[in-house]
mmCIF file of N, CA and C in Angstrom:
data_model
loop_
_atom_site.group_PDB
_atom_site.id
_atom_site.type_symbol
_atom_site.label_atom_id
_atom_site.label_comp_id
_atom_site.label_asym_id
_atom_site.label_seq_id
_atom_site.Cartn_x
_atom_site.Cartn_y
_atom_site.Cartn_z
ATOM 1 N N UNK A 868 95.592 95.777 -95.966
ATOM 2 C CA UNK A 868 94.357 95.316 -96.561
ATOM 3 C C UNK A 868 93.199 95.708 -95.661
ATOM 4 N N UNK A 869 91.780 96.090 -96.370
ATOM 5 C CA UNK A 869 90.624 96.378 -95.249
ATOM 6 C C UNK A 869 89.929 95.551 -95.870
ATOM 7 N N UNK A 870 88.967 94.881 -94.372
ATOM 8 C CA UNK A 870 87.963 94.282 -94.596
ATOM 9 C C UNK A 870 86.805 94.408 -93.733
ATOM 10 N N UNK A 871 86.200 95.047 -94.288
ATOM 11 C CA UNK A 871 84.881 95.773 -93.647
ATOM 12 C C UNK A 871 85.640 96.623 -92.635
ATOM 13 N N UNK A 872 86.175 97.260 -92.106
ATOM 14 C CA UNK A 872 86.143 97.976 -91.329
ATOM 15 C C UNK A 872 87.348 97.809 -90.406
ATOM 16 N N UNK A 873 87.861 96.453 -91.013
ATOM 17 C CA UNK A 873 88.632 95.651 -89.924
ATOM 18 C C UNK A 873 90.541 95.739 -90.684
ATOM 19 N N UNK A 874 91.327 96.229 -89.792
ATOM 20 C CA UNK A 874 92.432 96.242 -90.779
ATOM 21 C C UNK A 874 93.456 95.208 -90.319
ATOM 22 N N UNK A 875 94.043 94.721 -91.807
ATOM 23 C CA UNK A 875 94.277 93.377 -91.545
ATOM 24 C C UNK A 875 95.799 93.728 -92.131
ATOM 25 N N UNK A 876 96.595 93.026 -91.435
ATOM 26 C CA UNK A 876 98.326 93.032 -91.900
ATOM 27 C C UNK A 876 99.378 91.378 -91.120
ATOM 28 N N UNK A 877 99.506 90.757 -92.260
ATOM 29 C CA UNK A 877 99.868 89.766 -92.023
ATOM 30 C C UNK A 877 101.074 89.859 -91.854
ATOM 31 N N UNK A 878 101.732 90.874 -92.138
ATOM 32 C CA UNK A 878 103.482 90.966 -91.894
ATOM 33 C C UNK A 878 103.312 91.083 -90.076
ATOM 34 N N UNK A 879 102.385 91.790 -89.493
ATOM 35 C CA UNK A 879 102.283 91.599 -88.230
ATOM 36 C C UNK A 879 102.279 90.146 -87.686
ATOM 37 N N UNK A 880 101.198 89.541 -88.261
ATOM 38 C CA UNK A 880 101.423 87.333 -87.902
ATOM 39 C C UNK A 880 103.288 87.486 -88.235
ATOM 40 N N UNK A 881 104.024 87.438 -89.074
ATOM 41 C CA UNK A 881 104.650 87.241 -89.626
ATOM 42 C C UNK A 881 106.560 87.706 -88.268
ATOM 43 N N UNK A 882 105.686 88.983 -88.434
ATOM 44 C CA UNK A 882 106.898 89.372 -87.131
ATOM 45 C C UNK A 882 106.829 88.746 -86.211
ATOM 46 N N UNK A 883 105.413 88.987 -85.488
ATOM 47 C CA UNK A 883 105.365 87.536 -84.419
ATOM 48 C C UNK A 883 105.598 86.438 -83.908
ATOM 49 N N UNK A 884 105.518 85.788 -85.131
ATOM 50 C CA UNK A 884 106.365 84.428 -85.453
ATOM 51 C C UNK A 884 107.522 84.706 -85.193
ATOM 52 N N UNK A 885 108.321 85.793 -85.858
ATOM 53 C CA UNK A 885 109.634 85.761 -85.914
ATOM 54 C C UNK A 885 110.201 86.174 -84.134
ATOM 55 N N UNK A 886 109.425 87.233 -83.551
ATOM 56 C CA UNK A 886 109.959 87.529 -82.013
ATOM 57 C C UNK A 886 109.705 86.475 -81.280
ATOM 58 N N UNK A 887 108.774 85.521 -81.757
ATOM 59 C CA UNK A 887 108.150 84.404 -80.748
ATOM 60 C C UNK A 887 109.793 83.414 -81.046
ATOM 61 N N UNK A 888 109.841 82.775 -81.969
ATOM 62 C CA UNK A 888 110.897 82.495 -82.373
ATOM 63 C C UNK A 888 112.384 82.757 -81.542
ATOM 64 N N UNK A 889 112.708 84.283 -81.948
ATOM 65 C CA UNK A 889 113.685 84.723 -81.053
ATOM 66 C C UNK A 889 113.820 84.278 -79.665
ATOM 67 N N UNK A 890 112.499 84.628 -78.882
ATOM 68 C CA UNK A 890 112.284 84.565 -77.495
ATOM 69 C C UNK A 890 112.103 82.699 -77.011
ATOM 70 N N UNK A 891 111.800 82.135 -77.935
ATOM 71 C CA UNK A 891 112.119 80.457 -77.675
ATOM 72 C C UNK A 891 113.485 80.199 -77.716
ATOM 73 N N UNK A 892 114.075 80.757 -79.115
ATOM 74 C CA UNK A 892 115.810 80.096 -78.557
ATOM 75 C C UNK A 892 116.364 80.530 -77.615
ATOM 76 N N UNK A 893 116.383 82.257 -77.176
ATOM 77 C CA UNK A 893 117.061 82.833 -75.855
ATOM 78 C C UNK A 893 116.620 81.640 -75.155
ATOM 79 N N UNK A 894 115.663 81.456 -74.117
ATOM 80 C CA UNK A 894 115.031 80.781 -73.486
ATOM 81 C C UNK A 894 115.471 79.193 -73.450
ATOM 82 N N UNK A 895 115.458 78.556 -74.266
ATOM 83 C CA UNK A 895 116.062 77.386 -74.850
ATOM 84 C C UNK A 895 117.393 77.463 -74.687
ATOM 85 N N UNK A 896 118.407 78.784 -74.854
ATOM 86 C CA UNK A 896 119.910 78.725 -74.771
ATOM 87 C C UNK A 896 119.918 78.525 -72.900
ATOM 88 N N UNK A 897 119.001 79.608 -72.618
ATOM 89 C CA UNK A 897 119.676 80.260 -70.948
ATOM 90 C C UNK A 897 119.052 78.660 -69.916
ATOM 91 N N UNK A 898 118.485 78.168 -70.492
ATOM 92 C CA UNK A 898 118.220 76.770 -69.760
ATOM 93 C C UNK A 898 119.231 75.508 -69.848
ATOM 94 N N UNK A 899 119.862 76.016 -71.261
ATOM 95 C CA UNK A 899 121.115 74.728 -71.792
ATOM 96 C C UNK A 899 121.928 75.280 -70.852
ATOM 97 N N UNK A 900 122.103 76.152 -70.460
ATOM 98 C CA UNK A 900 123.400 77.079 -69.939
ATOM 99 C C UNK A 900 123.305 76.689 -68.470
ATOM 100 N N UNK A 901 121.868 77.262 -67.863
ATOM 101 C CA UNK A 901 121.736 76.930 -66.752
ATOM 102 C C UNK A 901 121.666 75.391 -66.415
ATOM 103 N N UNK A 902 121.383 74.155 -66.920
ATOM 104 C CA UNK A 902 121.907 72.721 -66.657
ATOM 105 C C UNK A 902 123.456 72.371 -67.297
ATOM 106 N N UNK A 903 123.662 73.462 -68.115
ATOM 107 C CA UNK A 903 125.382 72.755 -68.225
ATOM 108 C C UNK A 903 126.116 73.278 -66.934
ATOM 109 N N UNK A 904 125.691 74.098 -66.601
ATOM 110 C CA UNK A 904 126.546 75.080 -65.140
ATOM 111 C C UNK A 904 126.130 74.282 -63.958
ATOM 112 N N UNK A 905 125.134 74.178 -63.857
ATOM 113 C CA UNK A 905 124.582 72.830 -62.584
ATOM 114 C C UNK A 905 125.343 71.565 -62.723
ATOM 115 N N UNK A 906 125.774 71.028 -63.955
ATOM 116 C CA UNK A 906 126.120 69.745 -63.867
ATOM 117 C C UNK A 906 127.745 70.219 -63.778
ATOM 118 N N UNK A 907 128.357 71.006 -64.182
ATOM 119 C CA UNK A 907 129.394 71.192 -64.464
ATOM 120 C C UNK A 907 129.986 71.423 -62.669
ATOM 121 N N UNK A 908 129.010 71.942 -61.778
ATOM 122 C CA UNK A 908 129.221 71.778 -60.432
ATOM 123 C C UNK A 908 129.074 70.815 -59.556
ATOM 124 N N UNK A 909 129.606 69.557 -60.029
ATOM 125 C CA UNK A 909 129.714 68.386 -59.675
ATOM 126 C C UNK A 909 130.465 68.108 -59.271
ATOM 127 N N UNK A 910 131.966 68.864 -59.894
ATOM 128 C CA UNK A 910 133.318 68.460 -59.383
ATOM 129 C C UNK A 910 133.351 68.830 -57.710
ATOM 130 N N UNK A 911 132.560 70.017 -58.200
ATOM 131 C CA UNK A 911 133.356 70.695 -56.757
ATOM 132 C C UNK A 911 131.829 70.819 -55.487
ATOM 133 N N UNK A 912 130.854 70.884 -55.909
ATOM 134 C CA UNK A 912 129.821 70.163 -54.939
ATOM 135 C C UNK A 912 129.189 69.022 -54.869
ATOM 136 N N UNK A 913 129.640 68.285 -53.785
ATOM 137 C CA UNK A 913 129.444 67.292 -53.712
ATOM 138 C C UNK A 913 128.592 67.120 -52.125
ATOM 139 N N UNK A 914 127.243 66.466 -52.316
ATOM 140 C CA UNK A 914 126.421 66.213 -51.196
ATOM 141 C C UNK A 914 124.967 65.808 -51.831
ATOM 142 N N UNK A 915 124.109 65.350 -51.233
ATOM 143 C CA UNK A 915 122.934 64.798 -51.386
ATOM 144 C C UNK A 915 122.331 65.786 -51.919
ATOM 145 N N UNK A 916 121.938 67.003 -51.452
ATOM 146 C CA UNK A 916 121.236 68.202 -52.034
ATOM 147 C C UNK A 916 121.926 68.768 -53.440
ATOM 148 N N UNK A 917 123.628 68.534 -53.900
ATOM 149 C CA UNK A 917 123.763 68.908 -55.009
ATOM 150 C C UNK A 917 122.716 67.484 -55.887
ATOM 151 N N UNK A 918 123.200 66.645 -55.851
ATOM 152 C CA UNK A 918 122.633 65.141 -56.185
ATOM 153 C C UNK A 918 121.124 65.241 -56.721
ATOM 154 N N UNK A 919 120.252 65.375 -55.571
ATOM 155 C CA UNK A 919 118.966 65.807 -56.024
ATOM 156 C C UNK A 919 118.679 66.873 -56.691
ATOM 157 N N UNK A 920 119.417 68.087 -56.896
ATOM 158 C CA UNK A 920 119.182 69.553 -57.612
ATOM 159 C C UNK A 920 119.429 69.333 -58.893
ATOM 160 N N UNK A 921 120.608 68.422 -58.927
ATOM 161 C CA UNK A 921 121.004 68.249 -60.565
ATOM 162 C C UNK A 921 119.478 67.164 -61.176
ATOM 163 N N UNK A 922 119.024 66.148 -60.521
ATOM 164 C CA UNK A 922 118.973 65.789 -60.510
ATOM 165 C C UNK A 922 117.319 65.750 -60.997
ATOM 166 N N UNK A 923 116.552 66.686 -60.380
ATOM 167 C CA UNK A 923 115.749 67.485 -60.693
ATOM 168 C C UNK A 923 115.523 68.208 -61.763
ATOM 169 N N UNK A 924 116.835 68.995 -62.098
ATOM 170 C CA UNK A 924 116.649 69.957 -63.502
ATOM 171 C C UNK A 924 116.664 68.966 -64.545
ATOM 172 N N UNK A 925 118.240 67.960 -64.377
ATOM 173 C CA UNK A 925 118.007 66.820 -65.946
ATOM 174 C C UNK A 925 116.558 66.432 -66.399
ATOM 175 N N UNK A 926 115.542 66.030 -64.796
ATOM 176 C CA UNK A 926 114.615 65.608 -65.160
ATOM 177 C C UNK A 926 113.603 66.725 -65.609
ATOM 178 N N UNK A 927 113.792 68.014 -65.612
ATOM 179 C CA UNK A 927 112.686 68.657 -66.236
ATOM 180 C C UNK A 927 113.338 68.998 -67.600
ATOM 181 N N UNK A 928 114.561 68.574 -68.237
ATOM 182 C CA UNK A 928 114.972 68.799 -69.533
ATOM 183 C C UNK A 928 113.621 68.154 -70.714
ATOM 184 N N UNK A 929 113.135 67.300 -70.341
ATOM 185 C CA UNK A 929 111.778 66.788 -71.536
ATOM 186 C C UNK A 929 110.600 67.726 -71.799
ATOM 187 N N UNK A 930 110.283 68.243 -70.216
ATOM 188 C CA UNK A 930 109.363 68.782 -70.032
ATOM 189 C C UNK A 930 109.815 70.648 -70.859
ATOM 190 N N UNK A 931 110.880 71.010 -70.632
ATOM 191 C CA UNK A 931 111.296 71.997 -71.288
ATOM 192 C C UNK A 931 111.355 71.536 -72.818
ATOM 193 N N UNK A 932 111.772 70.871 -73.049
ATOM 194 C CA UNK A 932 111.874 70.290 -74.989
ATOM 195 C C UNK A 932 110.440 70.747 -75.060
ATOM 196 N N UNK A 933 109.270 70.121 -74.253
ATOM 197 C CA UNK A 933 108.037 69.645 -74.936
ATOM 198 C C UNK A 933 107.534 71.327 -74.866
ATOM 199 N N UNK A 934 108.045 72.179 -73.992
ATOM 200 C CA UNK A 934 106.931 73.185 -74.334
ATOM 201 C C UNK A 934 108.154 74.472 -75.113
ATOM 202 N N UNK A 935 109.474 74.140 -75.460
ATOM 203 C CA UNK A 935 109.584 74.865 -77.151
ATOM 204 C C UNK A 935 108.849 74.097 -77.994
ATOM 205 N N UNK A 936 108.911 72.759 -78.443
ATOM 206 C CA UNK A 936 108.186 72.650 -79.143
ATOM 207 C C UNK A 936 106.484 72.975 -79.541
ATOM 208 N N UNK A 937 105.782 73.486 -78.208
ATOM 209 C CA UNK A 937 104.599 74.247 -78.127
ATOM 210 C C UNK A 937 104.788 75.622 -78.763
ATOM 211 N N UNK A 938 105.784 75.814 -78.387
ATOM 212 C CA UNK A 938 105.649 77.553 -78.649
ATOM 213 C C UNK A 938 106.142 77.753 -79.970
ATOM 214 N N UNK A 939 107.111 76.396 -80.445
ATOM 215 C CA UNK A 939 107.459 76.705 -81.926
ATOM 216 C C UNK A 939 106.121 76.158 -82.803
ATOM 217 N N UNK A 940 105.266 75.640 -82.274
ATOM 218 C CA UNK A 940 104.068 75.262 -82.719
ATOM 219 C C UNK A 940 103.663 76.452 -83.088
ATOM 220 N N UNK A 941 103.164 76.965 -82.387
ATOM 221 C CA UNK A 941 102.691 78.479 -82.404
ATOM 222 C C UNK A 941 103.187 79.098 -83.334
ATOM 223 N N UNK A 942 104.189 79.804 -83.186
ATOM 224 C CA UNK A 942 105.008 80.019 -84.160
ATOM 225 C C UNK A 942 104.559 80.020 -85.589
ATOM 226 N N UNK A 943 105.074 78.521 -85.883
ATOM 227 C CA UNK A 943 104.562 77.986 -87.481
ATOM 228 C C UNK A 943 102.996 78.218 -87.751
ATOM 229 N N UNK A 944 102.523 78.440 -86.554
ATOM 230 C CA UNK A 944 100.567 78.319 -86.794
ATOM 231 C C UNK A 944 100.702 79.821 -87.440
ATOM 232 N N UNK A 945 101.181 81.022 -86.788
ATOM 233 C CA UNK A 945 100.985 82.294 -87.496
ATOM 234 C C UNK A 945 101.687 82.590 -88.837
ATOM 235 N N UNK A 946 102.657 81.699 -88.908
ATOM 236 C CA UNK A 946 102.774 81.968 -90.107
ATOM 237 C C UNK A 946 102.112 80.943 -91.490
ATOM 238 N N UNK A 947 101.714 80.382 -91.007
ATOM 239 C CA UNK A 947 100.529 79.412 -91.903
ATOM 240 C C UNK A 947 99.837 80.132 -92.032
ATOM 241 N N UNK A 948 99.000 80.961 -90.935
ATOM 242 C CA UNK A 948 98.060 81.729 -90.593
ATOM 243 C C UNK A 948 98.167 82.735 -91.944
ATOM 244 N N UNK A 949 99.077 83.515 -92.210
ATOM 245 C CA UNK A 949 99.554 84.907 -92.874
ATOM 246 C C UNK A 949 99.351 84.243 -94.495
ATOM 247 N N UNK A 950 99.886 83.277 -94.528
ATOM 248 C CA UNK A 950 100.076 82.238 -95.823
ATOM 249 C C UNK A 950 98.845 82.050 -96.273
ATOM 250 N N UNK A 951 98.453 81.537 -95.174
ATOM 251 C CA UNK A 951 96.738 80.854 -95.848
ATOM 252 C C UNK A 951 95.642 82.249 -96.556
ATOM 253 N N UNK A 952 96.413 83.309 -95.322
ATOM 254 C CA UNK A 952 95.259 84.467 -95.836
ATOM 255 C C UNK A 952 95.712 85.063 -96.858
ATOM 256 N N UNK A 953 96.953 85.360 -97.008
ATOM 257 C CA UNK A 953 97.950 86.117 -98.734
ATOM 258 C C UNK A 953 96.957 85.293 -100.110
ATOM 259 N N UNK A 954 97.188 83.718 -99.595
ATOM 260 C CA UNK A 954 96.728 82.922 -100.802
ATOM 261 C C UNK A 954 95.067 83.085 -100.939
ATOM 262 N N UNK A 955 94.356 83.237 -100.009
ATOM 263 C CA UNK A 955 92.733 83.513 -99.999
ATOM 264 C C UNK A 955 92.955 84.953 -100.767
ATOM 265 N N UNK A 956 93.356 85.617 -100.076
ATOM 266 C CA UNK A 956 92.738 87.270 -100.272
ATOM 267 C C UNK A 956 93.397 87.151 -101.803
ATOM 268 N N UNK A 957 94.635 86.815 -102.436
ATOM 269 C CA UNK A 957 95.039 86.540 -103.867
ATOM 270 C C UNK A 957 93.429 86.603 -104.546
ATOM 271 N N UNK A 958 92.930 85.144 -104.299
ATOM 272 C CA UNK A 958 92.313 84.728 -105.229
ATOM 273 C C UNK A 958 90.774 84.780 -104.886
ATOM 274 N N UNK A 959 90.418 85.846 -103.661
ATOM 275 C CA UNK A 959 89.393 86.720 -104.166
ATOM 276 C C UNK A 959 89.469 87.794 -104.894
ATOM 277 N N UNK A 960 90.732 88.255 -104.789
ATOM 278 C CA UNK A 960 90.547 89.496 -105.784
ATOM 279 C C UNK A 960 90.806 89.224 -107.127
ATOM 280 N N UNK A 961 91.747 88.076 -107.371
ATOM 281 C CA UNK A 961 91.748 87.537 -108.683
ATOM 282 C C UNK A 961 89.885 87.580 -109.209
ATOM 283 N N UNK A 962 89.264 86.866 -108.231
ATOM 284 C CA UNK A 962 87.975 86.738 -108.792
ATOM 285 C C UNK A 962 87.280 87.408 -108.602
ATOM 286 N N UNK A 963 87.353 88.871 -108.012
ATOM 287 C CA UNK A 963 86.767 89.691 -108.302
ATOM 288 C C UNK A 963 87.072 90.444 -109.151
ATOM 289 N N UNK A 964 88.355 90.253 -109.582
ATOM 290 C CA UNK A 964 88.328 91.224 -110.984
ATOM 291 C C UNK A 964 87.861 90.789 -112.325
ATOM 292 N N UNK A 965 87.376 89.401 -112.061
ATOM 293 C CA UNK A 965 86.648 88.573 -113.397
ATOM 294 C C UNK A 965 85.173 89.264 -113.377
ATOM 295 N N UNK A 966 84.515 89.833 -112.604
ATOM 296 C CA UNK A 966 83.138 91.018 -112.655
ATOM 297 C C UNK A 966 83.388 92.241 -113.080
ATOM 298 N N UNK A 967 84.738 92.934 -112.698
ATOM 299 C CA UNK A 967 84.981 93.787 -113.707
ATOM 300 C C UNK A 967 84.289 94.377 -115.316
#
């Protein structure tokens, strides 16, 4: 689509979303992975410094939730984004073809 000068493609919002997406669950997996492997070294390290390390990551597990849920924010914003403009640009041209 052009508009004034400016070229506009919402399947681009649209992919975005989708790599942004991708790159939150990797990210989201390799952190589950990396605190199941920390805790899972419990059996066999045992000392104050394992104690506090585990101990540390459990506690940044919220703080990791809270910023996928930022980025899946994001996410959904571009594709609202793509949505909102498909349905505008629709129904200017719908109404510009009523001057026709």
């Amino acid at each position: 689509m052009m508009a004034d000068g400016i070229q506009i493609s919402t399947q681009v919002l649209l992919d975005t979303a989708d790599k942004v997406r991708t790159i939150n669950s990797t990210l989201d997996q390799k952190l589950a992975d990396i605190n199941k492997n920390m805790n899972d070294l419990e059996a066999t390290w045992k000392s104050d410094a394992a104690t506090d390390i585990r101990a540390a990551m459990n506690a940044l597990k919220p703080r990791f939730e809270e910023y996928k849920n930022v980025v899946e924010s994001y996410a959904k914003f571009l594709v609202n984004t793509a949505q909102n403009y498909e349905t505008t640009e629709g129904a200017v041209q719908s109404n510009a073809s009523a001057f026709k």
